[in-house]
PDB file of C-alpha atoms in Angstrom:
ATOM      1  CA  MET A  66     -27.327  32.757   8.674  1.00 37.00           C
ATOM      2  CA  LYS A  67     -30.698  32.089   6.488  1.00 42.00           C
ATOM      3  CA  LYS A  68     -29.352  33.848   3.465  1.00 47.00           C
ATOM      4  CA  ILE A  69     -26.581  31.062   3.204  1.00 40.00           C
ATOM      5  CA  LEU A  70     -29.545  28.711   2.888  1.00 36.00           C
ATOM      6  CA  TYR A  71     -30.901  30.439   0.003  1.00 41.00           C
ATOM      7  CA  PHE A  72     -27.459  31.054  -1.833  1.00 43.00           C
ATOM      8  CA  THR A  73     -27.043  27.074  -1.606  1.00 38.00           C
ATOM      9  CA  LEU A  74     -30.406  26.853  -3.680  1.00 40.00           C
ATOM     10  CA  ILE A  75     -29.508  29.196  -6.605  1.00 44.00           C
ATOM     11  CA  SER A  76     -29.276  26.195  -9.030  1.00 44.00           C
ATOM     12  CA  ILE A  77     -33.085  25.539  -8.135  1.00 46.00           C
ATOM     13  CA  ILE A  78     -34.292  29.024  -7.680  1.00 44.00           C
ATOM     14  CA  SER A  79     -32.542  30.260 -10.876  1.00 44.00           C
ATOM     15  CA  LEU A  80     -35.199  28.388 -12.879  1.00 41.00           C
ATOM     16  CA  CYS A  81     -37.621  31.205 -12.078  1.00 43.00           C
ATOM     17  CA  PHE A  82     -36.111  33.762 -14.261  1.00 39.00           C
ATOM     18  CA  ASN A  83     -38.273  33.113 -17.332  1.00 38.00           C
ATOM     19  CA  GLY A  84     -41.131  35.605 -18.635  1.00 39.00           C
ATOM     20  CA  CYS A  85     -41.042  39.010 -19.830  1.00 39.00           C
ATOM     21  CA  SER A  86     -43.445  40.963 -17.895  1.00 41.00           C
ATOM     22  CA  LYS A  87     -43.384  44.747 -18.242  1.00 46.00           C
ATOM     23  CA  SER A  88     -44.200  44.782 -14.690  1.00 68.00           C
ATOM     24  CA  TYR A  89     -40.924  45.004 -12.631  1.00 66.00           C
ATOM     25  CA  ILE A  90     -40.294  44.979  -8.912  1.00 71.00           C
ATOM     26  CA  ALA A  91     -36.703  46.443  -8.866  1.00 75.00           C
ATOM     27  CA  THR A  92     -33.750  47.228 -11.116  1.00 82.00           C
ATOM     28  CA  VAL A  93     -30.050  46.470 -10.498  1.00 78.00           C
ATOM     29  CA  ASN A  94     -27.793  48.986 -12.398  1.00 84.00           C
ATOM     30  CA  GLY A  95     -30.650  49.494 -15.025  1.00 77.00           C
ATOM     31  CA  VAL A  96     -31.526  45.568 -15.265  1.00 79.00           C
ATOM     32  CA  GLU A  97     -35.034  44.725 -14.476  1.00 74.00           C
ATOM     33  CA  ILE A  98     -36.318  42.054 -12.018  1.00 75.00           C
ATOM     34  CA  THR A  99     -39.794  41.439 -12.819  1.00 74.00           C
ATOM     35  CA  LYS A 100     -42.770  40.482 -10.991  1.00 74.00           C
ATOM     36  CA  ASP A 101     -43.075  37.187 -13.062  1.00 72.00           C
ATOM     37  CA  GLN A 102     -39.531  36.286 -11.697  1.00 71.00           C
ATOM     38  CA  TYR A 103     -40.484  37.038  -8.155  1.00 70.00           C
ATOM     39  CA  GLU A 104     -43.771  34.991  -8.287  1.00 70.00           C
ATOM     40  CA  ASN A 105     -42.262  31.998 -10.010  1.00 66.00           C
ATOM     41  CA  ALA A 106     -39.357  32.062  -7.402  1.00 69.00           C
ATOM     42  CA  MET A 107     -41.965  31.985  -4.636  1.00 67.00           C
ATOM     43  CA  LYS A 108     -43.600  28.900  -6.437  1.00 66.00           C
ATOM     44  CA  ILE A 109     -40.348  27.001  -6.872  1.00 66.00           C
ATOM     45  CA  ILE A 110     -39.192  27.645  -3.304  1.00 66.00           C
ATOM     46  CA  GLU A 111     -42.209  26.444  -1.760  1.00 63.00           C
ATOM     47  CA  ALA A 112     -41.994  23.381  -3.983  1.00 62.00           C
ATOM     48  CA  THR A 113     -38.477  22.794  -3.039  1.00 62.00           C
ATOM     49  CA  GLY A 114     -39.313  23.025   0.592  1.00 58.00           C
ATOM     50  CA  ASN A 115     -40.959  19.549   0.477  1.00 55.00           C
ATOM     51  CA  TYR A 116     -37.731  17.876  -0.710  1.00 51.00           C
ATOM     52  CA  VAL A 117     -34.711  19.689   0.989  1.00 51.00           C
ATOM     53  CA  ASP A 118     -34.026  20.722   4.462  1.00 49.00           C
ATOM     54  CA  ASN A 119     -35.348  24.009   4.120  1.00 45.00           C
ATOM     55  CA  GLY A 120     -35.609  24.866   7.742  1.00 46.00           C
ATOM     56  CA  TYR A 121     -36.280  28.575   7.713  1.00 42.00           C
ATOM     57  CA  ILE A 122     -39.339  28.178   5.075  1.00 45.00           C
ATOM     58  CA  ASN A 123     -40.737  25.002   6.951  1.00 46.00           C
ATOM     59  CA  ASN A 124     -40.431  26.937  10.548  1.00 47.00           C
ATOM     60  CA  SER A 125     -42.024  30.150   9.007  1.00 43.00           C
ATOM     61  CA  LYS A 126     -44.953  28.122   7.630  1.00 44.00           C
ATOM     62  CA  GLU A 127     -45.862  27.420  11.217  1.00 46.00           C
ATOM     63  CA  ASN A 128     -46.411  31.128  11.710  1.00 44.00           C
ATOM     64  CA  ILE A 129     -49.604  33.001  10.528  1.00 35.00           C
ATOM     65  CA  GLU A 130     -49.809  32.500   6.471  1.00 45.00           C
ATOM     66  CA  LYS A 131     -49.862  36.152   6.017  1.00 46.00           C
ATOM     67  CA  ASN A 132     -46.889  36.876   8.066  1.00 50.00           C
ATOM     68  CA  TYR A 133     -45.104  34.010   6.266  1.00 47.00           C
ATOM     69  CA  LYS A 134     -45.816  35.399   3.030  1.00 51.00           C
ATOM     70  CA  ILE A 135     -44.562  38.835   3.742  1.00 53.00           C
ATOM     71  CA  ASP A 136     -41.509  37.730   5.182  1.00 66.00           C
ATOM     72  CA  LEU A 137     -40.661  35.005   2.495  1.00 68.00           C
ATOM     73  CA  LYS A 138     -41.517  37.821  -0.159  1.00 72.00           C
ATOM     74  CA  LYS A 139     -38.770  40.138   1.284  1.00 75.00           C
ATOM     75  CA  ILE A 140     -36.298  37.351   1.342  1.00 75.00           C
ATOM     76  CA  ILE A 141     -36.959  36.267  -2.156  1.00 77.00           C
ATOM     77  CA  ILE A 142     -36.789  39.987  -3.678  1.00 78.00           C
ATOM     78  CA  SER A 143     -33.279  40.328  -1.680  1.00 80.00           C
ATOM     79  CA  LEU A 144     -32.086  37.118  -3.234  1.00 81.00           C
ATOM     80  CA  LEU A 145     -33.108  38.123  -6.649  1.00 82.00           C
ATOM     81  CA  VAL A 146     -31.392  41.604  -6.589  1.00 84.00           C
ATOM     82  CA  GLU A 147     -28.197  40.115  -4.857  1.00 87.00           C
ATOM     83  CA  ASN A 148     -27.932  37.479  -7.212  1.00 87.00           C
ATOM     84  CA  GLU A 149     -28.244  40.080 -10.383  1.00 89.00           C
ATOM     85  CA  VAL A 150     -25.389  42.133  -8.242  1.00 92.00           C
ATOM     86  CA  VAL A 151     -23.257  39.143  -8.206  1.00 94.00           C
ATOM     87  CA  TYR A 152     -23.772  38.189 -11.672  1.00 93.00           C
ATOM     88  CA  GLN A 153     -22.807  41.491 -12.925  1.00 94.00           C
ATOM     89  CA  GLN A 154     -19.557  41.525 -11.085  1.00 96.00           C
ATOM     90  CA  GLY A 155     -18.801  38.027 -12.382  1.00 96.00           C
ATOM     91  CA  LYS A 156     -19.191  39.171 -16.012  1.00 95.00           C
ATOM     92  CA  LEU A 157     -17.039  42.091 -15.237  1.00 96.00           C
ATOM     93  CA  LEU A 158     -14.277  39.691 -14.155  1.00 96.00           C
ATOM     94  CA  ASP A 159     -14.771  37.354 -17.261  1.00 97.00           C
ATOM     95  CA  LEU A 160     -16.029  34.401 -14.998  1.00 97.00           C
ATOM     96  CA  GLU A 161     -18.833  33.274 -17.205  1.00 96.00           C
ATOM     97  CA  PRO A 162     -18.595  29.458 -18.114  1.00 95.00           C
ATOM     98  CA  THR A 163     -17.823  27.600 -21.409  1.00 95.00           C
ATOM     99  CA  LYS A 164     -20.674  25.917 -23.507  1.00 94.00           C
ATOM    100  CA  LYS A 165     -19.318  22.539 -22.324  1.00 96.00           C
ATOM    101  CA  GLU A 166     -19.617  23.560 -18.588  1.00 95.00           C
ATOM    102  CA  ILE A 167     -23.275  24.680 -19.191  1.00 93.00           C
ATOM    103  CA  ASP A 168     -24.204  21.561 -21.139  1.00 93.00           C
ATOM    104  CA  ILE A 169     -22.705  19.299 -18.098  1.00 93.00           C
ATOM    105  CA  LYS A 170     -24.624  21.331 -15.513  1.00 89.00           C
ATOM    106  CA  TYR A 171     -27.903  20.958 -17.609  1.00 88.00           C
ATOM    107  CA  GLU A 172     -27.615  17.497 -17.922  1.00 90.00           C
ATOM    108  CA  GLN A 173     -26.856  16.932 -14.212  1.00 86.00           C
ATOM    109  CA  LEU A 174     -29.958  19.214 -13.382  1.00 81.00           C
ATOM    110  CA  ILE A 175     -32.248  17.090 -15.804  1.00 82.00           C
ATOM    111  CA  LYS A 176     -31.136  13.996 -14.466  1.00 81.00           C
ATOM    112  CA  SER A 177     -31.548  15.000 -10.842  1.00 76.00           C
ATOM    113  CA  MET A 178     -35.298  16.199 -11.737  1.00 74.00           C
ATOM    114  CA  ASN A 179     -35.976  12.926 -13.454  1.00 76.00           C
ATOM    115  CA  ALA A 180     -34.982  11.136 -10.297  1.00 71.00           C
ATOM    116  CA  ASN A 181     -38.092  12.718  -8.567  1.00 68.00           C
ATOM    117  CA  LYS A 182     -41.184  12.714 -10.667  1.00 68.00           C
ATOM    118  CA  LYS A 183     -43.203  14.506  -8.382  1.00 68.00           C
ATOM    119  CA  TYR A 184     -40.763  17.170  -7.925  1.00 69.00           C
ATOM    120  CA  LYS A 185     -40.312  17.498 -11.674  1.00 71.00           C
ATOM    121  CA  SER A 186     -43.806  17.870 -12.434  1.00 73.00           C
ATOM    122  CA  GLN A 187     -44.190  20.775  -9.877  1.00 68.00           C
ATOM    123  CA  ILE A 188     -41.033  22.492 -11.379  1.00 69.00           C
ATOM    124  CA  GLU A 189     -42.463  22.077 -15.076  1.00 72.00           C
ATOM    125  CA  SER A 190     -45.734  23.698 -13.951  1.00 71.00           C
ATOM    126  CA  VAL A 191     -43.475  26.921 -14.049  1.00 67.00           C
ATOM    127  CA  ASN A 192     -43.159  26.518 -17.790  1.00 67.00           C
ATOM    128  CA  ILE A 193     -39.299  26.272 -18.179  1.00 66.00           C
ATOM    129  CA  ASP A 194     -37.964  26.929 -21.562  1.00 69.00           C
ATOM    130  CA  LYS A 195     -34.814  24.630 -22.223  1.00 80.00           C
ATOM    131  CA  LYS A 196     -33.103  27.525 -24.318  1.00 79.00           C
ATOM    132  CA  TYR A 197     -33.612  30.125 -21.494  1.00 71.00           C
ATOM    133  CA  LEU A 198     -32.744  27.664 -18.955  1.00 78.00           C
ATOM    134  CA  LEU A 199     -29.338  27.254 -20.636  1.00 86.00           C
ATOM    135  CA  GLU A 200     -28.992  30.917 -20.242  1.00 81.00           C
ATOM    136  CA  LEU A 201     -29.934  30.705 -16.623  1.00 79.00           C
ATOM    137  CA  ILE A 202     -27.346  27.864 -15.719  1.00 87.00           C
ATOM    138  CA  LYS A 203     -24.607  30.224 -17.306  1.00 91.00           C
ATOM    139  CA  LYS A 204     -25.792  32.942 -14.947  1.00 88.00           C
ATOM    140  CA  ASP A 205     -25.838  30.240 -12.103  1.00 88.00           C
ATOM    141  CA  ILE A 206     -22.195  29.099 -12.882  1.00 93.00           C
ATOM    142  CA  THR A 207     -21.120  32.790 -13.028  1.00 94.00           C
ATOM    143  CA  ILE A 208     -22.457  33.471  -9.615  1.00 93.00           C
ATOM    144  CA  GLU A 209     -20.720  30.366  -8.267  1.00 93.00           C
ATOM    145  CA  ASN A 210     -17.451  31.022  -9.974  1.00 96.00           C
ATOM    146  CA  TYR A 211     -17.547  34.505  -8.353  1.00 96.00           C
ATOM    147  CA  LYS A 212     -18.127  33.265  -4.865  1.00 95.00           C
ATOM    148  CA  LYS A 213     -15.294  30.723  -5.475  1.00 96.00           C
ATOM    149  CA  ALA A 214     -12.879  33.369  -6.516  1.00 97.00           C
ATOM    150  CA  PHE A 215     -13.791  35.697  -3.624  1.00 97.00           C
ATOM    151  CA  GLN A 216     -13.309  33.019  -0.969  1.00 96.00           C
ATOM    152  CA  ASP A 217     -10.200  31.684  -2.683  1.00 96.00           C
ATOM    153  CA  ASN A 218      -8.388  35.083  -1.741  1.00 96.00           C
ATOM    154  CA  ILE A 219      -9.460  34.822   1.634  1.00 96.00           C
ATOM    155  CA  GLN A 220      -6.837  33.630   4.336  1.00 96.00           C
ATOM    156  CA  ILE A 221      -8.171  32.401   7.614  1.00 97.00           C
ATOM    157  CA  SER A 222      -5.974  31.789  10.622  1.00 97.00           C
ATOM    158  CA  GLU A 223      -6.190  28.800  13.072  1.00 97.00           C
ATOM    159  CA  TYR A 224      -6.738  31.420  15.787  1.00 97.00           C
ATOM    160  CA  GLU A 225      -9.960  32.817  13.866  1.00 98.00           C
ATOM    161  CA  MET A 226     -11.461  29.353  13.506  1.00 98.00           C
ATOM    162  CA  LEU A 227     -10.942  28.472  17.234  1.00 98.00           C
ATOM    163  CA  GLU A 228     -12.392  31.388  18.168  1.00 98.00           C
ATOM    164  CA  TYR A 229     -15.356  31.088  15.915  1.00 98.00           C
ATOM    165  CA  TYR A 230     -15.791  27.710  16.905  1.00 98.00           C
ATOM    166  CA  ASN A 231     -15.920  28.476  20.678  1.00 98.00           C
ATOM    167  CA  SER A 232     -18.460  31.379  20.271  1.00 98.00           C
ATOM    168  CA  ASN A 233     -20.609  29.476  17.906  1.00 97.00           C
ATOM    169  CA  LYS A 234     -20.844  26.043  19.347  1.00 97.00           C
ATOM    170  CA  GLU A 235     -24.589  25.817  18.792  1.00 95.00           C
ATOM    171  CA  LYS A 236     -23.864  25.723  15.021  1.00 94.00           C
ATOM    172  CA  PHE A 237     -21.862  22.500  15.354  1.00 96.00           C
ATOM    173  CA  LYS A 238     -24.585  20.740  17.570  1.00 96.00           C
ATOM    174  CA  VAL A 239     -25.570  17.369  15.816  1.00 95.00           C
ATOM    175  CA  ASN A 240     -29.118  16.085  16.187  1.00 95.00           C
ATOM    176  CA  GLU A 241     -29.368  12.548  14.830  1.00 97.00           C
ATOM    177  CA  VAL A 242     -31.390   9.409  15.181  1.00 98.00           C
ATOM    178  CA  ARG A 243     -31.085   5.787  14.449  1.00 98.00           C
ATOM    179  CA  ALA A 244     -34.072   4.302  12.727  1.00 98.00           C
ATOM    180  CA  SER A 245     -35.022   1.376  10.748  1.00 98.00           C
ATOM    181  CA  HIS A 246     -37.766   1.213   7.867  1.00 98.00           C
ATOM    182  CA  ILE A 247     -39.755  -0.930   5.602  1.00 98.00           C
ATOM    183  CA  LEU A 248     -40.083   0.260   2.138  1.00 98.00           C
ATOM    184  CA  ILE A 249     -42.855  -0.701  -0.324  1.00 98.00           C
ATOM    185  CA  SER A 250     -41.851   0.724  -3.425  1.00 96.00           C
ATOM    186  CA  THR A 251     -44.155   2.681  -5.872  1.00 95.00           C
ATOM    187  CA  LEU A 252     -41.484   2.958  -8.572  1.00 92.00           C
ATOM    188  CA  ASP A 253     -40.904   0.594 -11.484  1.00 90.00           C
ATOM    189  CA  LYS A 254     -37.490  -0.760 -12.803  1.00 87.00           C
ATOM    190  CA  ASN A 255     -37.409   2.378 -14.915  1.00 83.00           C
ATOM    191  CA  ASN A 256     -37.627   4.586 -11.829  1.00 81.00           C
ATOM    192  CA  ASN A 257     -41.264   5.781 -12.938  1.00 84.00           C
ATOM    193  CA  GLU A 258     -44.176   5.663 -10.527  1.00 87.00           C
ATOM    194  CA  VAL A 259     -46.553   2.975 -11.058  1.00 93.00           C
ATOM    195  CA  SER A 260     -50.330   3.105 -11.958  1.00 94.00           C
ATOM    196  CA  LYS A 261     -52.978   4.614  -9.532  1.00 93.00           C
ATOM    197  CA  GLU A 262     -54.367   1.091  -9.345  1.00 96.00           C
ATOM    198  CA  GLU A 263     -50.900  -0.586  -8.366  1.00 96.00           C
ATOM    199  CA  LYS A 264     -50.318   2.231  -5.837  1.00 96.00           C
ATOM    200  CA  TYR A 265     -53.505   1.487  -4.197  1.00 96.00           C
ATOM    201  CA  MET A 266     -52.578  -2.362  -3.797  1.00 97.00           C
ATOM    202  CA  LEU A 267     -49.141  -1.538  -2.751  1.00 97.00           C
ATOM    203  CA  LYS A 268     -50.754   0.812   0.105  1.00 97.00           C
ATOM    204  CA  GLU A 269     -52.790  -2.028   1.192  1.00 98.00           C
ATOM    205  CA  ARG A 270     -49.782  -4.201   1.366  1.00 98.00           C
ATOM    206  CA  ALA A 271     -47.906  -1.463   3.469  1.00 98.00           C
ATOM    207  CA  ASN A 272     -51.061  -1.185   5.864  1.00 98.00           C
ATOM    208  CA  LYS A 273     -51.155  -4.999   6.286  1.00 98.00           C
ATOM    209  CA  ILE A 274     -47.629  -5.019   7.244  1.00 98.00           C
ATOM    210  CA  LYS A 275     -48.285  -2.316   9.911  1.00 98.00           C
ATOM    211  CA  GLU A 276     -50.938  -4.431  11.352  1.00 98.00           C
ATOM    212  CA  GLU A 277     -48.724  -7.344  11.777  1.00 98.00           C
ATOM    213  CA  ILE A 278     -46.312  -5.089  13.684  1.00 98.00           C
ATOM    214  CA  LYS A 279     -49.222  -3.891  15.890  1.00 97.00           C
ATOM    215  CA  ASN A 280     -50.054  -7.825  16.500  1.00 97.00           C
ATOM    216  CA  GLY A 281     -46.489  -8.272  17.902  1.00 96.00           C
ATOM    217  CA  GLU A 282     -44.585  -9.309  14.882  1.00 97.00           C
ATOM    218  CA  SER A 283     -40.954  -8.647  14.624  1.00 97.00           C
ATOM    219  CA  PHE A 284     -40.259  -5.355  12.705  1.00 98.00           C
ATOM    220  CA  GLU A 285     -36.822  -6.563  11.965  1.00 97.00           C
ATOM    221  CA  ALA A 286     -38.185  -9.952  10.624  1.00 98.00           C
ATOM    222  CA  LEU A 287     -41.007  -8.144   8.438  1.00 98.00           C
ATOM    223  CA  ALA A 288     -38.229  -5.885   7.159  1.00 98.00           C
ATOM    224  CA  LYS A 289     -36.071  -8.888   5.848  1.00 97.00           C
ATOM    225  CA  LYS A 290     -39.100 -10.357   4.374  1.00 97.00           C
ATOM    226  CA  TYR A 291     -40.811  -7.357   2.631  1.00 97.00           C
ATOM    227  CA  SER A 292     -38.930  -4.414   2.458  1.00 98.00           C
ATOM    228  CA  ASP A 293     -37.883  -3.260  -1.237  1.00 97.00           C
ATOM    229  CA  ASP A 294     -34.788  -1.541   0.308  1.00 96.00           C
ATOM    230  CA  ARG A 295     -32.766  -4.627   0.037  1.00 94.00           C
ATOM    231  CA  LYS A 296     -29.670  -3.174   1.405  1.00 95.00           C
ATOM    232  CA  SER A 297     -31.395  -2.177   4.760  1.00 97.00           C
ATOM    233  CA  GLY A 298     -33.725  -5.085   4.664  1.00 96.00           C
ATOM    234  CA  LYS A 299     -31.211  -7.614   5.140  1.00 96.00           C
ATOM    235  CA  ASN A 300     -30.256  -5.906   8.280  1.00 96.00           C
ATOM    236  CA  GLY A 301     -33.769  -5.666   9.471  1.00 97.00           C
ATOM    237  CA  GLY A 302     -34.421  -2.340   7.984  1.00 97.00           C
ATOM    238  CA  ASP A 303     -31.565  -0.679  10.074  1.00 98.00           C
ATOM    239  CA  LEU A 304     -30.468   2.903   8.493  1.00 97.00           C
ATOM    240  CA  GLY A 305     -28.046   3.392  11.127  1.00 97.00           C
ATOM    241  CA  TYR A 306     -27.462   6.974  12.442  1.00 97.00           C
ATOM    242  CA  PHE A 307     -28.502  10.138  10.212  1.00 96.00           C
ATOM    243  CA  THR A 308     -29.278  13.529  10.545  1.00 95.00           C
ATOM    244  CA  LYS A 309     -32.170  15.528   8.837  1.00 91.00           C
ATOM    245  CA  ASN A 310     -29.572  16.644   5.920  1.00 85.00           C
ATOM    246  CA  GLU A 311     -28.588  13.094   5.168  1.00 90.00           C
ATOM    247  CA  LYS A 312     -31.951  11.709   4.184  1.00 90.00           C
ATOM    248  CA  ASN A 313     -34.787  13.070   1.987  1.00 86.00           C
ATOM    249  CA  ILE A 314     -36.729  15.707   3.911  1.00 84.00           C
ATOM    250  CA  GLU A 315     -39.924  14.051   3.059  1.00 87.00           C
ATOM    251  CA  PHE A 316     -38.561  11.159   5.013  1.00 94.00           C
ATOM    252  CA  THR A 317     -36.967  12.944   7.801  1.00 94.00           C
ATOM    253  CA  SER A 318     -39.915  15.278   8.366  1.00 91.00           C
ATOM    254  CA  LYS A 319     -41.876  12.146   9.618  1.00 95.00           C
ATOM    255  CA  VAL A 320     -39.009  10.200  11.216  1.00 97.00           C
ATOM    256  CA  PHE A 321     -37.651  13.204  13.495  1.00 96.00           C
ATOM    257  CA  LYS A 322     -41.137  13.498  14.942  1.00 96.00           C
ATOM    258  CA  LEU A 323     -41.299  10.126  16.461  1.00 97.00           C
ATOM    259  CA  GLU A 324     -40.217   9.069  19.996  1.00 97.00           C
ATOM    260  CA  GLU A 325     -37.692   6.369  20.822  1.00 97.00           C
ATOM    261  CA  LYS A 326     -38.998   3.022  20.162  1.00 96.00           C
ATOM    262  CA  GLU A 327     -42.115   4.270  18.373  1.00 98.00           C
ATOM    263  CA  VAL A 328     -43.185   2.969  15.171  1.00 98.00           C
ATOM    264  CA  SER A 329     -44.715   5.423  12.577  1.00 98.00           C
ATOM    265  CA  ASP A 330     -48.013   4.903  10.636  1.00 97.00           C
ATOM    266  CA  VAL A 331     -47.525   4.186   6.958  1.00 98.00           C
ATOM    267  CA  PHE A 332     -46.388   7.462   5.064  1.00 97.00           C
ATOM    268  CA  GLU A 333     -45.537   8.280   1.385  1.00 95.00           C
ATOM    269  CA  THR A 334     -42.554   9.823  -0.190  1.00 91.00           C
ATOM    270  CA  SER A 335     -41.210   9.893  -3.525  1.00 87.00           C
ATOM    271  CA  TYR A 336     -39.970   6.506  -3.305  1.00 91.00           C
ATOM    272  CA  GLY A 337     -43.079   4.623  -2.032  1.00 95.00           C
ATOM    273  CA  TYR A 338     -44.641   3.843   1.399  1.00 98.00           C
ATOM    274  CA  HIS A 339     -42.694   3.574   4.514  1.00 98.00           C
ATOM    275  CA  ILE A 340     -43.027   2.317   8.009  1.00 98.00           C
ATOM    276  CA  VAL A 341     -40.406   3.560  10.342  1.00 98.00           C
ATOM    277  CA  LYS A 342     -39.161   2.424  13.934  1.00 98.00           C
ATOM    278  CA  LEU A 343     -37.137   4.898  15.647  1.00 98.00           C
ATOM    279  CA  THR A 344     -34.364   3.172  17.622  1.00 97.00           C
ATOM    280  CA  GLU A 345     -32.663   6.239  19.280  1.00 97.00           C
ATOM    281  CA  LYS A 346     -32.234   9.973  19.577  1.00 97.00           C
ATOM    282  CA  ARG A 347     -28.913  11.711  20.351  1.00 96.00           C
ATOM    283  CA  ASN A 348     -27.426  15.316  20.437  1.00 96.00           C
ATOM    284  CA  TYR A 349     -23.889  16.260  20.705  1.00 96.00           C
ATOM    285  CA  VAL A 350     -21.658  19.115  19.796  1.00 97.00           C
ATOM    286  CA  LYS A 351     -18.584  18.137  17.245  1.00 96.00           C
ATOM    287  CA  GLU A 352     -15.360  18.206  18.660  1.00 97.00           C
ATOM    288  CA  TYR A 353     -13.295  20.997  16.901  1.00 97.00           C
ATOM    289  CA  SER A 354     -10.847  18.839  15.392  1.00 96.00           C
ATOM    290  CA  LEU A 355     -13.684  16.895  13.527  1.00 95.00           C
ATOM    291  CA  CYS A 356     -15.169  20.011  12.001  1.00 96.00           C
ATOM    292  CA  LYS A 357     -12.437  22.341  11.207  1.00 97.00           C
ATOM    293  CA  ASP A 358     -13.480  22.392   7.526  1.00 96.00           C
ATOM    294  CA  GLU A 359     -17.054  23.296   8.530  1.00 96.00           C
ATOM    295  CA  VAL A 360     -15.878  26.079  10.771  1.00 98.00           C
ATOM    296  CA  LYS A 361     -13.730  27.483   7.994  1.00 97.00           C
ATOM    297  CA  GLN A 362     -16.535  27.258   5.441  1.00 95.00           C
ATOM    298  CA  ASN A 363     -18.847  29.135   7.760  1.00 95.00           C
ATOM    299  CA  ILE A 364     -16.639  32.087   8.101  1.00 97.00           C
ATOM    300  CA  LEU A 365     -15.966  32.084   4.452  1.00 96.00           C
ATOM    301  CA  ASN A 366     -19.947  32.055   3.843  1.00 93.00           C
ATOM    302  CA  GLU A 367     -20.351  34.843   6.288  1.00 94.00           C
ATOM    303  CA  LYS A 368     -17.566  36.831   4.750  1.00 96.00           C
ATOM    304  CA  TYR A 369     -19.139  36.402   1.380  1.00 94.00           C
ATOM    305  CA  ILE A 370     -22.555  37.445   2.290  1.00 92.00           C
ATOM    306  CA  GLU A 371     -21.068  40.668   4.074  1.00 94.00           C
ATOM    307  CA  HIS A 372     -19.189  41.146   0.739  1.00 95.00           C
ATOM    308  CA  VAL A 373     -22.330  40.742  -1.480  1.00 92.00           C
ATOM    309  CA  GLU A 374     -24.346  43.076   1.004  1.00 90.00           C
ATOM    310  CA  GLN A 375     -21.717  45.734   0.471  1.00 94.00           C
ATOM    311  CA  LEU A 376     -21.769  45.188  -3.428  1.00 93.00           C
ATOM    312  CA  SER A 377     -25.490  45.794  -3.118  1.00 90.00           C
ATOM    313  CA  LYS A 378     -25.207  49.084  -1.268  1.00 91.00           C
ATOM    314  CA  GLU A 379     -22.768  50.420  -3.818  1.00 91.00           C
ATOM    315  CA  ALA A 380     -25.240  49.136  -6.818  1.00 87.00           C
ATOM    316  CA  LYS A 381     -27.760  51.441  -8.311  1.00 87.00           C
ATOM    317  CA  ILE A 382     -31.060  49.651  -7.124  1.00 79.00           C
ATOM    318  CA  LYS A 383     -34.562  50.922  -7.486  1.00 79.00           C
ATOM    319  CA  SER A 384     -37.621  49.289  -6.318  1.00 73.00           C
TER     320      SER A 384
END
């Protein structure tokens, strides 16, 4: 199912299609996919892996670096080729977006990037041009429109859904935790990161709070007193139950490694410095009645991937 993961990142990965290198790694019905596109895609996917639950990439990084690079290279090239195949089909079916739709998507993308300054700076290092980005958003929306049009024409029976669920229960297993945190924010009122000097002092404050916890002070009382996350702070820092997908991966990558009742060391995310207390871990399989929409979408995604693979077989692809 790893290709579904990459298709869900099209909006981010599509930023890589700048550059006009004469060196290309493949052609799709005569359209070149350049070495520059591949190299920029690699940078963006690796940067994105720090901010989304990109399980395949993160797991691959645990392997030998050389093998990881080879494996990821194949995936990226495959993605770029298949995106081009789908885009060409979308154009043939007149599924390109209006200028208004492109502008709305652009504003949403910029707003999202501005909310995470570190991520924005990493993405900007790829030298994105606004005019070209607008053209790429057009391509991205066309691909999404094609996918939606394809899936809207598929009928899935209740029997097929139930059979899929019973044969793939591991896909509906929920791993979640309940945790509390104390946040010392490093963002100002305009959501910009404070100066290095201020960050240093804020980290010292977080370390002092951690020492108080070590010395037996109540985590809940300290959260109410110090946490800049006022919503959870008034409840002793309690965040309730959540999965890896429901919080920032910078945060969950640390939290999910904790044992029950363990308190983390101070760690940093895009929001500031955190101290986390893990209350409980639990695992269960969702009941069919509670995940029917997810079952249906999984089936649709798999049928779509099979369709794209067939389109790729029929296309004139050279590498």
